[in-house]
mmCIF file of C-alpha atoms and ligand atoms in Angstrom:
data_model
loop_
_atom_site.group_PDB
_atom_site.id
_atom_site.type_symbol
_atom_site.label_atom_id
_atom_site.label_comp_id
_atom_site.label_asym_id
_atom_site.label_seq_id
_atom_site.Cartn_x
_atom_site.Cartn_y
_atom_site.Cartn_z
ATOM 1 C CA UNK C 1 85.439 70.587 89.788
ATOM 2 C CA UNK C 2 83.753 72.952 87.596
ATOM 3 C CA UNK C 3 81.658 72.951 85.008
ATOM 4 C CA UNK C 4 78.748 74.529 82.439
ATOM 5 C CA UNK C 5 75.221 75.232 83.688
ATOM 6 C CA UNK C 6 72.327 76.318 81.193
ATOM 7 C CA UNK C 7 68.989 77.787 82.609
ATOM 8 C CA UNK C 8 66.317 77.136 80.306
ATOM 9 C CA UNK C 9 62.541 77.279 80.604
ATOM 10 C CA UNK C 10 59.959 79.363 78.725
ATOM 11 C CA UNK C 11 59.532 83.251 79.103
ATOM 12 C CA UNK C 12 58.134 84.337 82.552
ATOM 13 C CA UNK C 13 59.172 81.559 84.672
ATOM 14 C CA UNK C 14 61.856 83.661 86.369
ATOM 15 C CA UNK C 15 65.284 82.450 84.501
ATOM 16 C CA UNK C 16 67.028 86.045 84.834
ATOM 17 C CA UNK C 17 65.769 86.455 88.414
ATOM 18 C CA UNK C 18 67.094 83.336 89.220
ATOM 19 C CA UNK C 19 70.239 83.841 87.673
ATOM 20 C CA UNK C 20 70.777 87.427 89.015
ATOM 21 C CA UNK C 21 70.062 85.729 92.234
ATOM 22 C CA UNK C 22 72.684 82.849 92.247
ATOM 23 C CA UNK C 23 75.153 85.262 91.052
ATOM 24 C CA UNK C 24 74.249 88.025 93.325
ATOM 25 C CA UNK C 25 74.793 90.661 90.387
ATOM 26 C CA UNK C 26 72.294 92.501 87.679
ATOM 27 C CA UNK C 27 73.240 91.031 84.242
ATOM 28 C CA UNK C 28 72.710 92.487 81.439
ATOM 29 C CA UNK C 29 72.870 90.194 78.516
ATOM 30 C CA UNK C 30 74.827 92.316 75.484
ATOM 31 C CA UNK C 31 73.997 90.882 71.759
ATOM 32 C CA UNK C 32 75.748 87.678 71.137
ATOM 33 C CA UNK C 33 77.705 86.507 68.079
ATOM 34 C CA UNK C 34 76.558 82.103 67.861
ATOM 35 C CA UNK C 35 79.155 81.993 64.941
ATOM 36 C CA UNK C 36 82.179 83.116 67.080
ATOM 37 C CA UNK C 37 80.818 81.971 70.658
ATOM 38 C CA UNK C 38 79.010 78.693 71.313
ATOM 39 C CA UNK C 39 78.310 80.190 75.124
ATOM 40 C CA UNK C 40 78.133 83.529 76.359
ATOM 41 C CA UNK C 41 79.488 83.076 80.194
ATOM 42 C CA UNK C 42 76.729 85.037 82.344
ATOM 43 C CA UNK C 43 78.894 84.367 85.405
ATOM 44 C CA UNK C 44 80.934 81.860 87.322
ATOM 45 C CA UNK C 45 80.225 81.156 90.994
ATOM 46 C CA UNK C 46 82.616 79.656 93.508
ATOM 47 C CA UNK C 47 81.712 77.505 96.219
ATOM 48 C CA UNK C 48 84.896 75.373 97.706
ATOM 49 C CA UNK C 49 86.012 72.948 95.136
ATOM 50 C CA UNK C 50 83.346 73.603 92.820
ATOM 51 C CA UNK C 51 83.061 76.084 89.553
ATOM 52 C CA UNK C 52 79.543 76.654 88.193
ATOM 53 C CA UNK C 53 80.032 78.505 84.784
ATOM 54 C CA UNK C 54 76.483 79.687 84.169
ATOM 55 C CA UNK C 55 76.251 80.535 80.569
ATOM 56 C CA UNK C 56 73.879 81.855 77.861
ATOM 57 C CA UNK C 57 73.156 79.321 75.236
ATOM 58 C CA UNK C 58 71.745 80.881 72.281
ATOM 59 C CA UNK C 59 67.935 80.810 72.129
ATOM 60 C CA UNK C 60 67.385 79.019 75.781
ATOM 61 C CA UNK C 61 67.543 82.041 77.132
ATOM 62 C CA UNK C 62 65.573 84.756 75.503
ATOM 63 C CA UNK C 63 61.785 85.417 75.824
ATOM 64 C CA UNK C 64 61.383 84.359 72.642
ATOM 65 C CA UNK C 65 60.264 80.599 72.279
ATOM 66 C CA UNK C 66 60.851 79.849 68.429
ATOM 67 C CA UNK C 67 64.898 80.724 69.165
ATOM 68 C CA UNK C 68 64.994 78.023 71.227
ATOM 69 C CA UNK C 69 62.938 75.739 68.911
ATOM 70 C CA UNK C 70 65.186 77.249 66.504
ATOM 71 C CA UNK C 71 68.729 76.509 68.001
ATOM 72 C CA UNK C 72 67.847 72.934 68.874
ATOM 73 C CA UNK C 73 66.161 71.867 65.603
ATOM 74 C CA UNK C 74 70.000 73.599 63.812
ATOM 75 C CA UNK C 75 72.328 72.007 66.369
ATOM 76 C CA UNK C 76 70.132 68.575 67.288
ATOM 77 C CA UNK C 77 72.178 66.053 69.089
ATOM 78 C CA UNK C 78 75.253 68.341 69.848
ATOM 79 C CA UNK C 79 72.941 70.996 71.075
ATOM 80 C CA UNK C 80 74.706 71.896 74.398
ATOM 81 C CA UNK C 81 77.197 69.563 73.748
ATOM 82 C CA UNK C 82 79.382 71.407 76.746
ATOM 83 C CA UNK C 83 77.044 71.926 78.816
ATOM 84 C CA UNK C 84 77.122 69.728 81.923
ATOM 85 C CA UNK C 85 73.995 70.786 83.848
ATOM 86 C CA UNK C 86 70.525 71.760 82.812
ATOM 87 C CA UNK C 87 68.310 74.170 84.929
ATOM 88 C CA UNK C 88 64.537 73.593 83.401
ATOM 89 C CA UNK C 89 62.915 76.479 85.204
ATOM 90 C CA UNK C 90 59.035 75.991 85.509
ATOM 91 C CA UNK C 91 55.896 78.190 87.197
ATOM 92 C CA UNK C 92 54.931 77.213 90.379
ATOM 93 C CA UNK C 93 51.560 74.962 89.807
ATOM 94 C CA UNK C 94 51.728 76.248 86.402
ATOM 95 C CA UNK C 95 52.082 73.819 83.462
ATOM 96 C CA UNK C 96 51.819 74.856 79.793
ATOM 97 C CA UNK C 97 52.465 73.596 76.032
ATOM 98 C CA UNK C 98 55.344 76.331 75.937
ATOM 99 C CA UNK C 99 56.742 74.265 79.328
ATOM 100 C CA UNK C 100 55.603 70.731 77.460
ATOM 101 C CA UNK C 101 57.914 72.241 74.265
ATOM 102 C CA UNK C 102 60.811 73.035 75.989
ATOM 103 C CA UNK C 103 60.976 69.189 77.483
ATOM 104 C CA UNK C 104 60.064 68.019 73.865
ATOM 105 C CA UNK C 105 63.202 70.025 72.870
ATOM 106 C CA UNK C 106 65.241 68.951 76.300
ATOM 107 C CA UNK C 107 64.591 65.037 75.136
ATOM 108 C CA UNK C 108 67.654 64.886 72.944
ATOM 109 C CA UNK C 109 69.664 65.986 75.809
ATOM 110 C CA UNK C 110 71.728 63.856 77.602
ATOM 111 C CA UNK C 111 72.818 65.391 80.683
ATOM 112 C CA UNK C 112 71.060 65.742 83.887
ATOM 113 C CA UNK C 113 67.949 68.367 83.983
ATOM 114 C CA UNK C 114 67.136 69.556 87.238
ATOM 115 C CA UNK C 115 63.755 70.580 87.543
ATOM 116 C CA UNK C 116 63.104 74.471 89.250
ATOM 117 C CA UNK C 117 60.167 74.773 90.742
ATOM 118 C CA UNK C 118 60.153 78.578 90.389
ATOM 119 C CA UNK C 119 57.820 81.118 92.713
ATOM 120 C CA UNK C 120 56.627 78.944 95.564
ATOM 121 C CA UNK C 121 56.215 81.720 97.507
ATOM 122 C CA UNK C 122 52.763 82.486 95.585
ATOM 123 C CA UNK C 123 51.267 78.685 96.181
ATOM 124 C CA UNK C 124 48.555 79.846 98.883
ATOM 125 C CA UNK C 125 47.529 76.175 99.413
ATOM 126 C CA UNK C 126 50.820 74.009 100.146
ATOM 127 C CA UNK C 127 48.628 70.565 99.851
ATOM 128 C CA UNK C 128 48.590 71.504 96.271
ATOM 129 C CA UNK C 129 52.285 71.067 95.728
ATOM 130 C CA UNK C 130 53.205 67.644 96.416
ATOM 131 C CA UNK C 131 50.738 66.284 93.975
ATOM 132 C CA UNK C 132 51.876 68.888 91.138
ATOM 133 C CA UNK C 133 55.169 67.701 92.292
ATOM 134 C CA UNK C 134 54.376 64.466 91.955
ATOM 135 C CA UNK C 135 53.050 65.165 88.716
ATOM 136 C CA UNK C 136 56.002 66.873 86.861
ATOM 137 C CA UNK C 137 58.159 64.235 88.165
ATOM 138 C CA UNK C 138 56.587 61.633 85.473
ATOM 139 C CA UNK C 139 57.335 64.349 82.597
ATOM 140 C CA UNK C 140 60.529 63.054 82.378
ATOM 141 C CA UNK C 141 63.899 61.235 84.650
ATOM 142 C CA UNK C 142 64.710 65.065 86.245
ATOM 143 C CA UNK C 143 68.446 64.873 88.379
ATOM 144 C CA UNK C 144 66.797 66.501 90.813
ATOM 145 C CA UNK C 145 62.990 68.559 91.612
ATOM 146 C CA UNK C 146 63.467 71.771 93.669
ATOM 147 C CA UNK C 147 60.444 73.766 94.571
ATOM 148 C CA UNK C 148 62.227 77.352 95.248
ATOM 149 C CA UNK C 149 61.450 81.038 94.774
ATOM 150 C CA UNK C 150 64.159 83.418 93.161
ATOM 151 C CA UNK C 151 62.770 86.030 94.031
ATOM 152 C CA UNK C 152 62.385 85.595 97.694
ATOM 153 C CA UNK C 153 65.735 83.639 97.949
ATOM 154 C CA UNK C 154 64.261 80.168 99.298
ATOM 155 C CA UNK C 155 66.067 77.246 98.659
ATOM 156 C CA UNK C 156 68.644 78.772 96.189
ATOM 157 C CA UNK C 157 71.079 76.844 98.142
ATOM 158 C CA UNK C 158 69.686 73.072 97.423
ATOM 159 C CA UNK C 159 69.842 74.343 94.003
ATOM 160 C CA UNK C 160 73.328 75.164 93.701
ATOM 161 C CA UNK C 161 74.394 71.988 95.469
ATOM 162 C CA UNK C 162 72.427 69.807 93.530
ATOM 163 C CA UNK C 163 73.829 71.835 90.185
ATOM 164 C CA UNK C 164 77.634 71.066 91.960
ATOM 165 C CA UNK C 165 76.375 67.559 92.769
ATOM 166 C CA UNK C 166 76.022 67.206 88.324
ATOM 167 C CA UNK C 167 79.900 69.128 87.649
HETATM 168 P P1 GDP Z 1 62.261 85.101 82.571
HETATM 169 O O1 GDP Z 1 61.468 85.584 81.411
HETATM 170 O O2 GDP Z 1 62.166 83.603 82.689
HETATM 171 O O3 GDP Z 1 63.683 85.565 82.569
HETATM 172 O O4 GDP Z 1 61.552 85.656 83.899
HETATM 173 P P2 GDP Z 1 61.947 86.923 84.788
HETATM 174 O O5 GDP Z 1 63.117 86.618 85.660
HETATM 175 O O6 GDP Z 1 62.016 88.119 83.935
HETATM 176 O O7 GDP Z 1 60.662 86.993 85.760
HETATM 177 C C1 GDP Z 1 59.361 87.173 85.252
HETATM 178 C C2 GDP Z 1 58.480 87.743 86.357
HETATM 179 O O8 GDP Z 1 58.339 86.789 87.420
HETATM 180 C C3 GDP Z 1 59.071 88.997 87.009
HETATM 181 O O9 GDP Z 1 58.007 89.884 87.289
HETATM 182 C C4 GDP Z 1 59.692 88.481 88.295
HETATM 183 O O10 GDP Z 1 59.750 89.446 89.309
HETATM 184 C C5 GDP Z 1 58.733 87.364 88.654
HETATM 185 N N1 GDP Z 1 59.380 86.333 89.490
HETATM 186 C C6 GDP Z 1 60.545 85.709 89.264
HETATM 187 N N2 GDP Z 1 60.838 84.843 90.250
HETATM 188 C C7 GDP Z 1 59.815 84.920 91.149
HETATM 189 C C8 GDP Z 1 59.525 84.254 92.398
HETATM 190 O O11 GDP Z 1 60.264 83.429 92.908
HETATM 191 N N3 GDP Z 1 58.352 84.589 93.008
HETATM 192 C C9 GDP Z 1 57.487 85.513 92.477
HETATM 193 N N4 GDP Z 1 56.375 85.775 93.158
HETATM 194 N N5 GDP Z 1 57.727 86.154 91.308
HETATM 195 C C10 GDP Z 1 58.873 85.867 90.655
HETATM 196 MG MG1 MG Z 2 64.751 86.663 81.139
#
């Protein structure tokens, strides 16, 4: 099986330390042409049967929020239309109206979102997180919640199964 994978999520949540992570390399993302390329392929990971293509899709991945907004508004409905996973990278116990935009812009979507629960490894008071949890789970019907931290390496695996899990 394999299959595209998008990380989105707004700036600062830890989308290029994730990736860099998973693919166990330092990208650097050159200048992209949208006209030519619908997906700039970051990197592919193997693991047994399955292929995770993780790709660039214009404007989800940037630090720059009104690219995103951009991109989605121009391609609507077939926003994405090849990708087959969605990684919605979030802040710990952090929830914010860039976070609450990105969903509003994830609702057209189709395919499964799982929900990253990025930096865990800064929560000081674990009670905290199964509530917060609980809470993001009503945002919207995510694949999949995974409290992880990139940066630390915890739970990068549960991730990349549940991504196979959606190829
Ligand atoms: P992006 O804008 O979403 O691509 O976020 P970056 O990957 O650039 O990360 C933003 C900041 O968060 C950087 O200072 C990272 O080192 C930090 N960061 C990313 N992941 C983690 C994590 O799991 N734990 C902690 N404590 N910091 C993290
Ligand atoms: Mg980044």
């Amino acid at each position: 099986r394999c299959g595209f994978v998008a990380i989105v999520g707004r700036p600062n949540v830890g989308k290029s330390t994730l990736l860099n992570h998973i693919l166990g390399q330092k990208l650097s993302i050159t200048s992209r042409k949208p006209q030519t390329t619908r997906h700039q392929v970051l990197g592919i990971k193997t693991e047994g049967p399955v292929q995770a293509i993780y790709v660039d899709t214009p404007g989800m991945h940037e630090d720059e929020p009104r690219a995103l907004n951009r991109y989605m508004n121009k391609a609507a409905s077939s926003a994405l239309i090849d990708v087959d996973v969605v990684v919605f990278v979030v802040d710990q116990m952090a929830w914010t109206t860039a976070d609450e935009l990105v969903l509003e812009k994830l609702s057209r979507l189709k395919c499964p979102v799982i929900l990253a629960v990025n930096k865990v490894d800064k929560i000081e008071n674990r009670d905290a997180l199964l509530p917060h949890l609980d809470m993001l789970s009503k945002k919207r019907d995510f694949a999949e919640i995974i409290p992880l931290s990139a940066l630390r390496e915890t739970n990068l695996e549960p991730l990349e199964q549940a991504v196979g899990r959606y190829l």
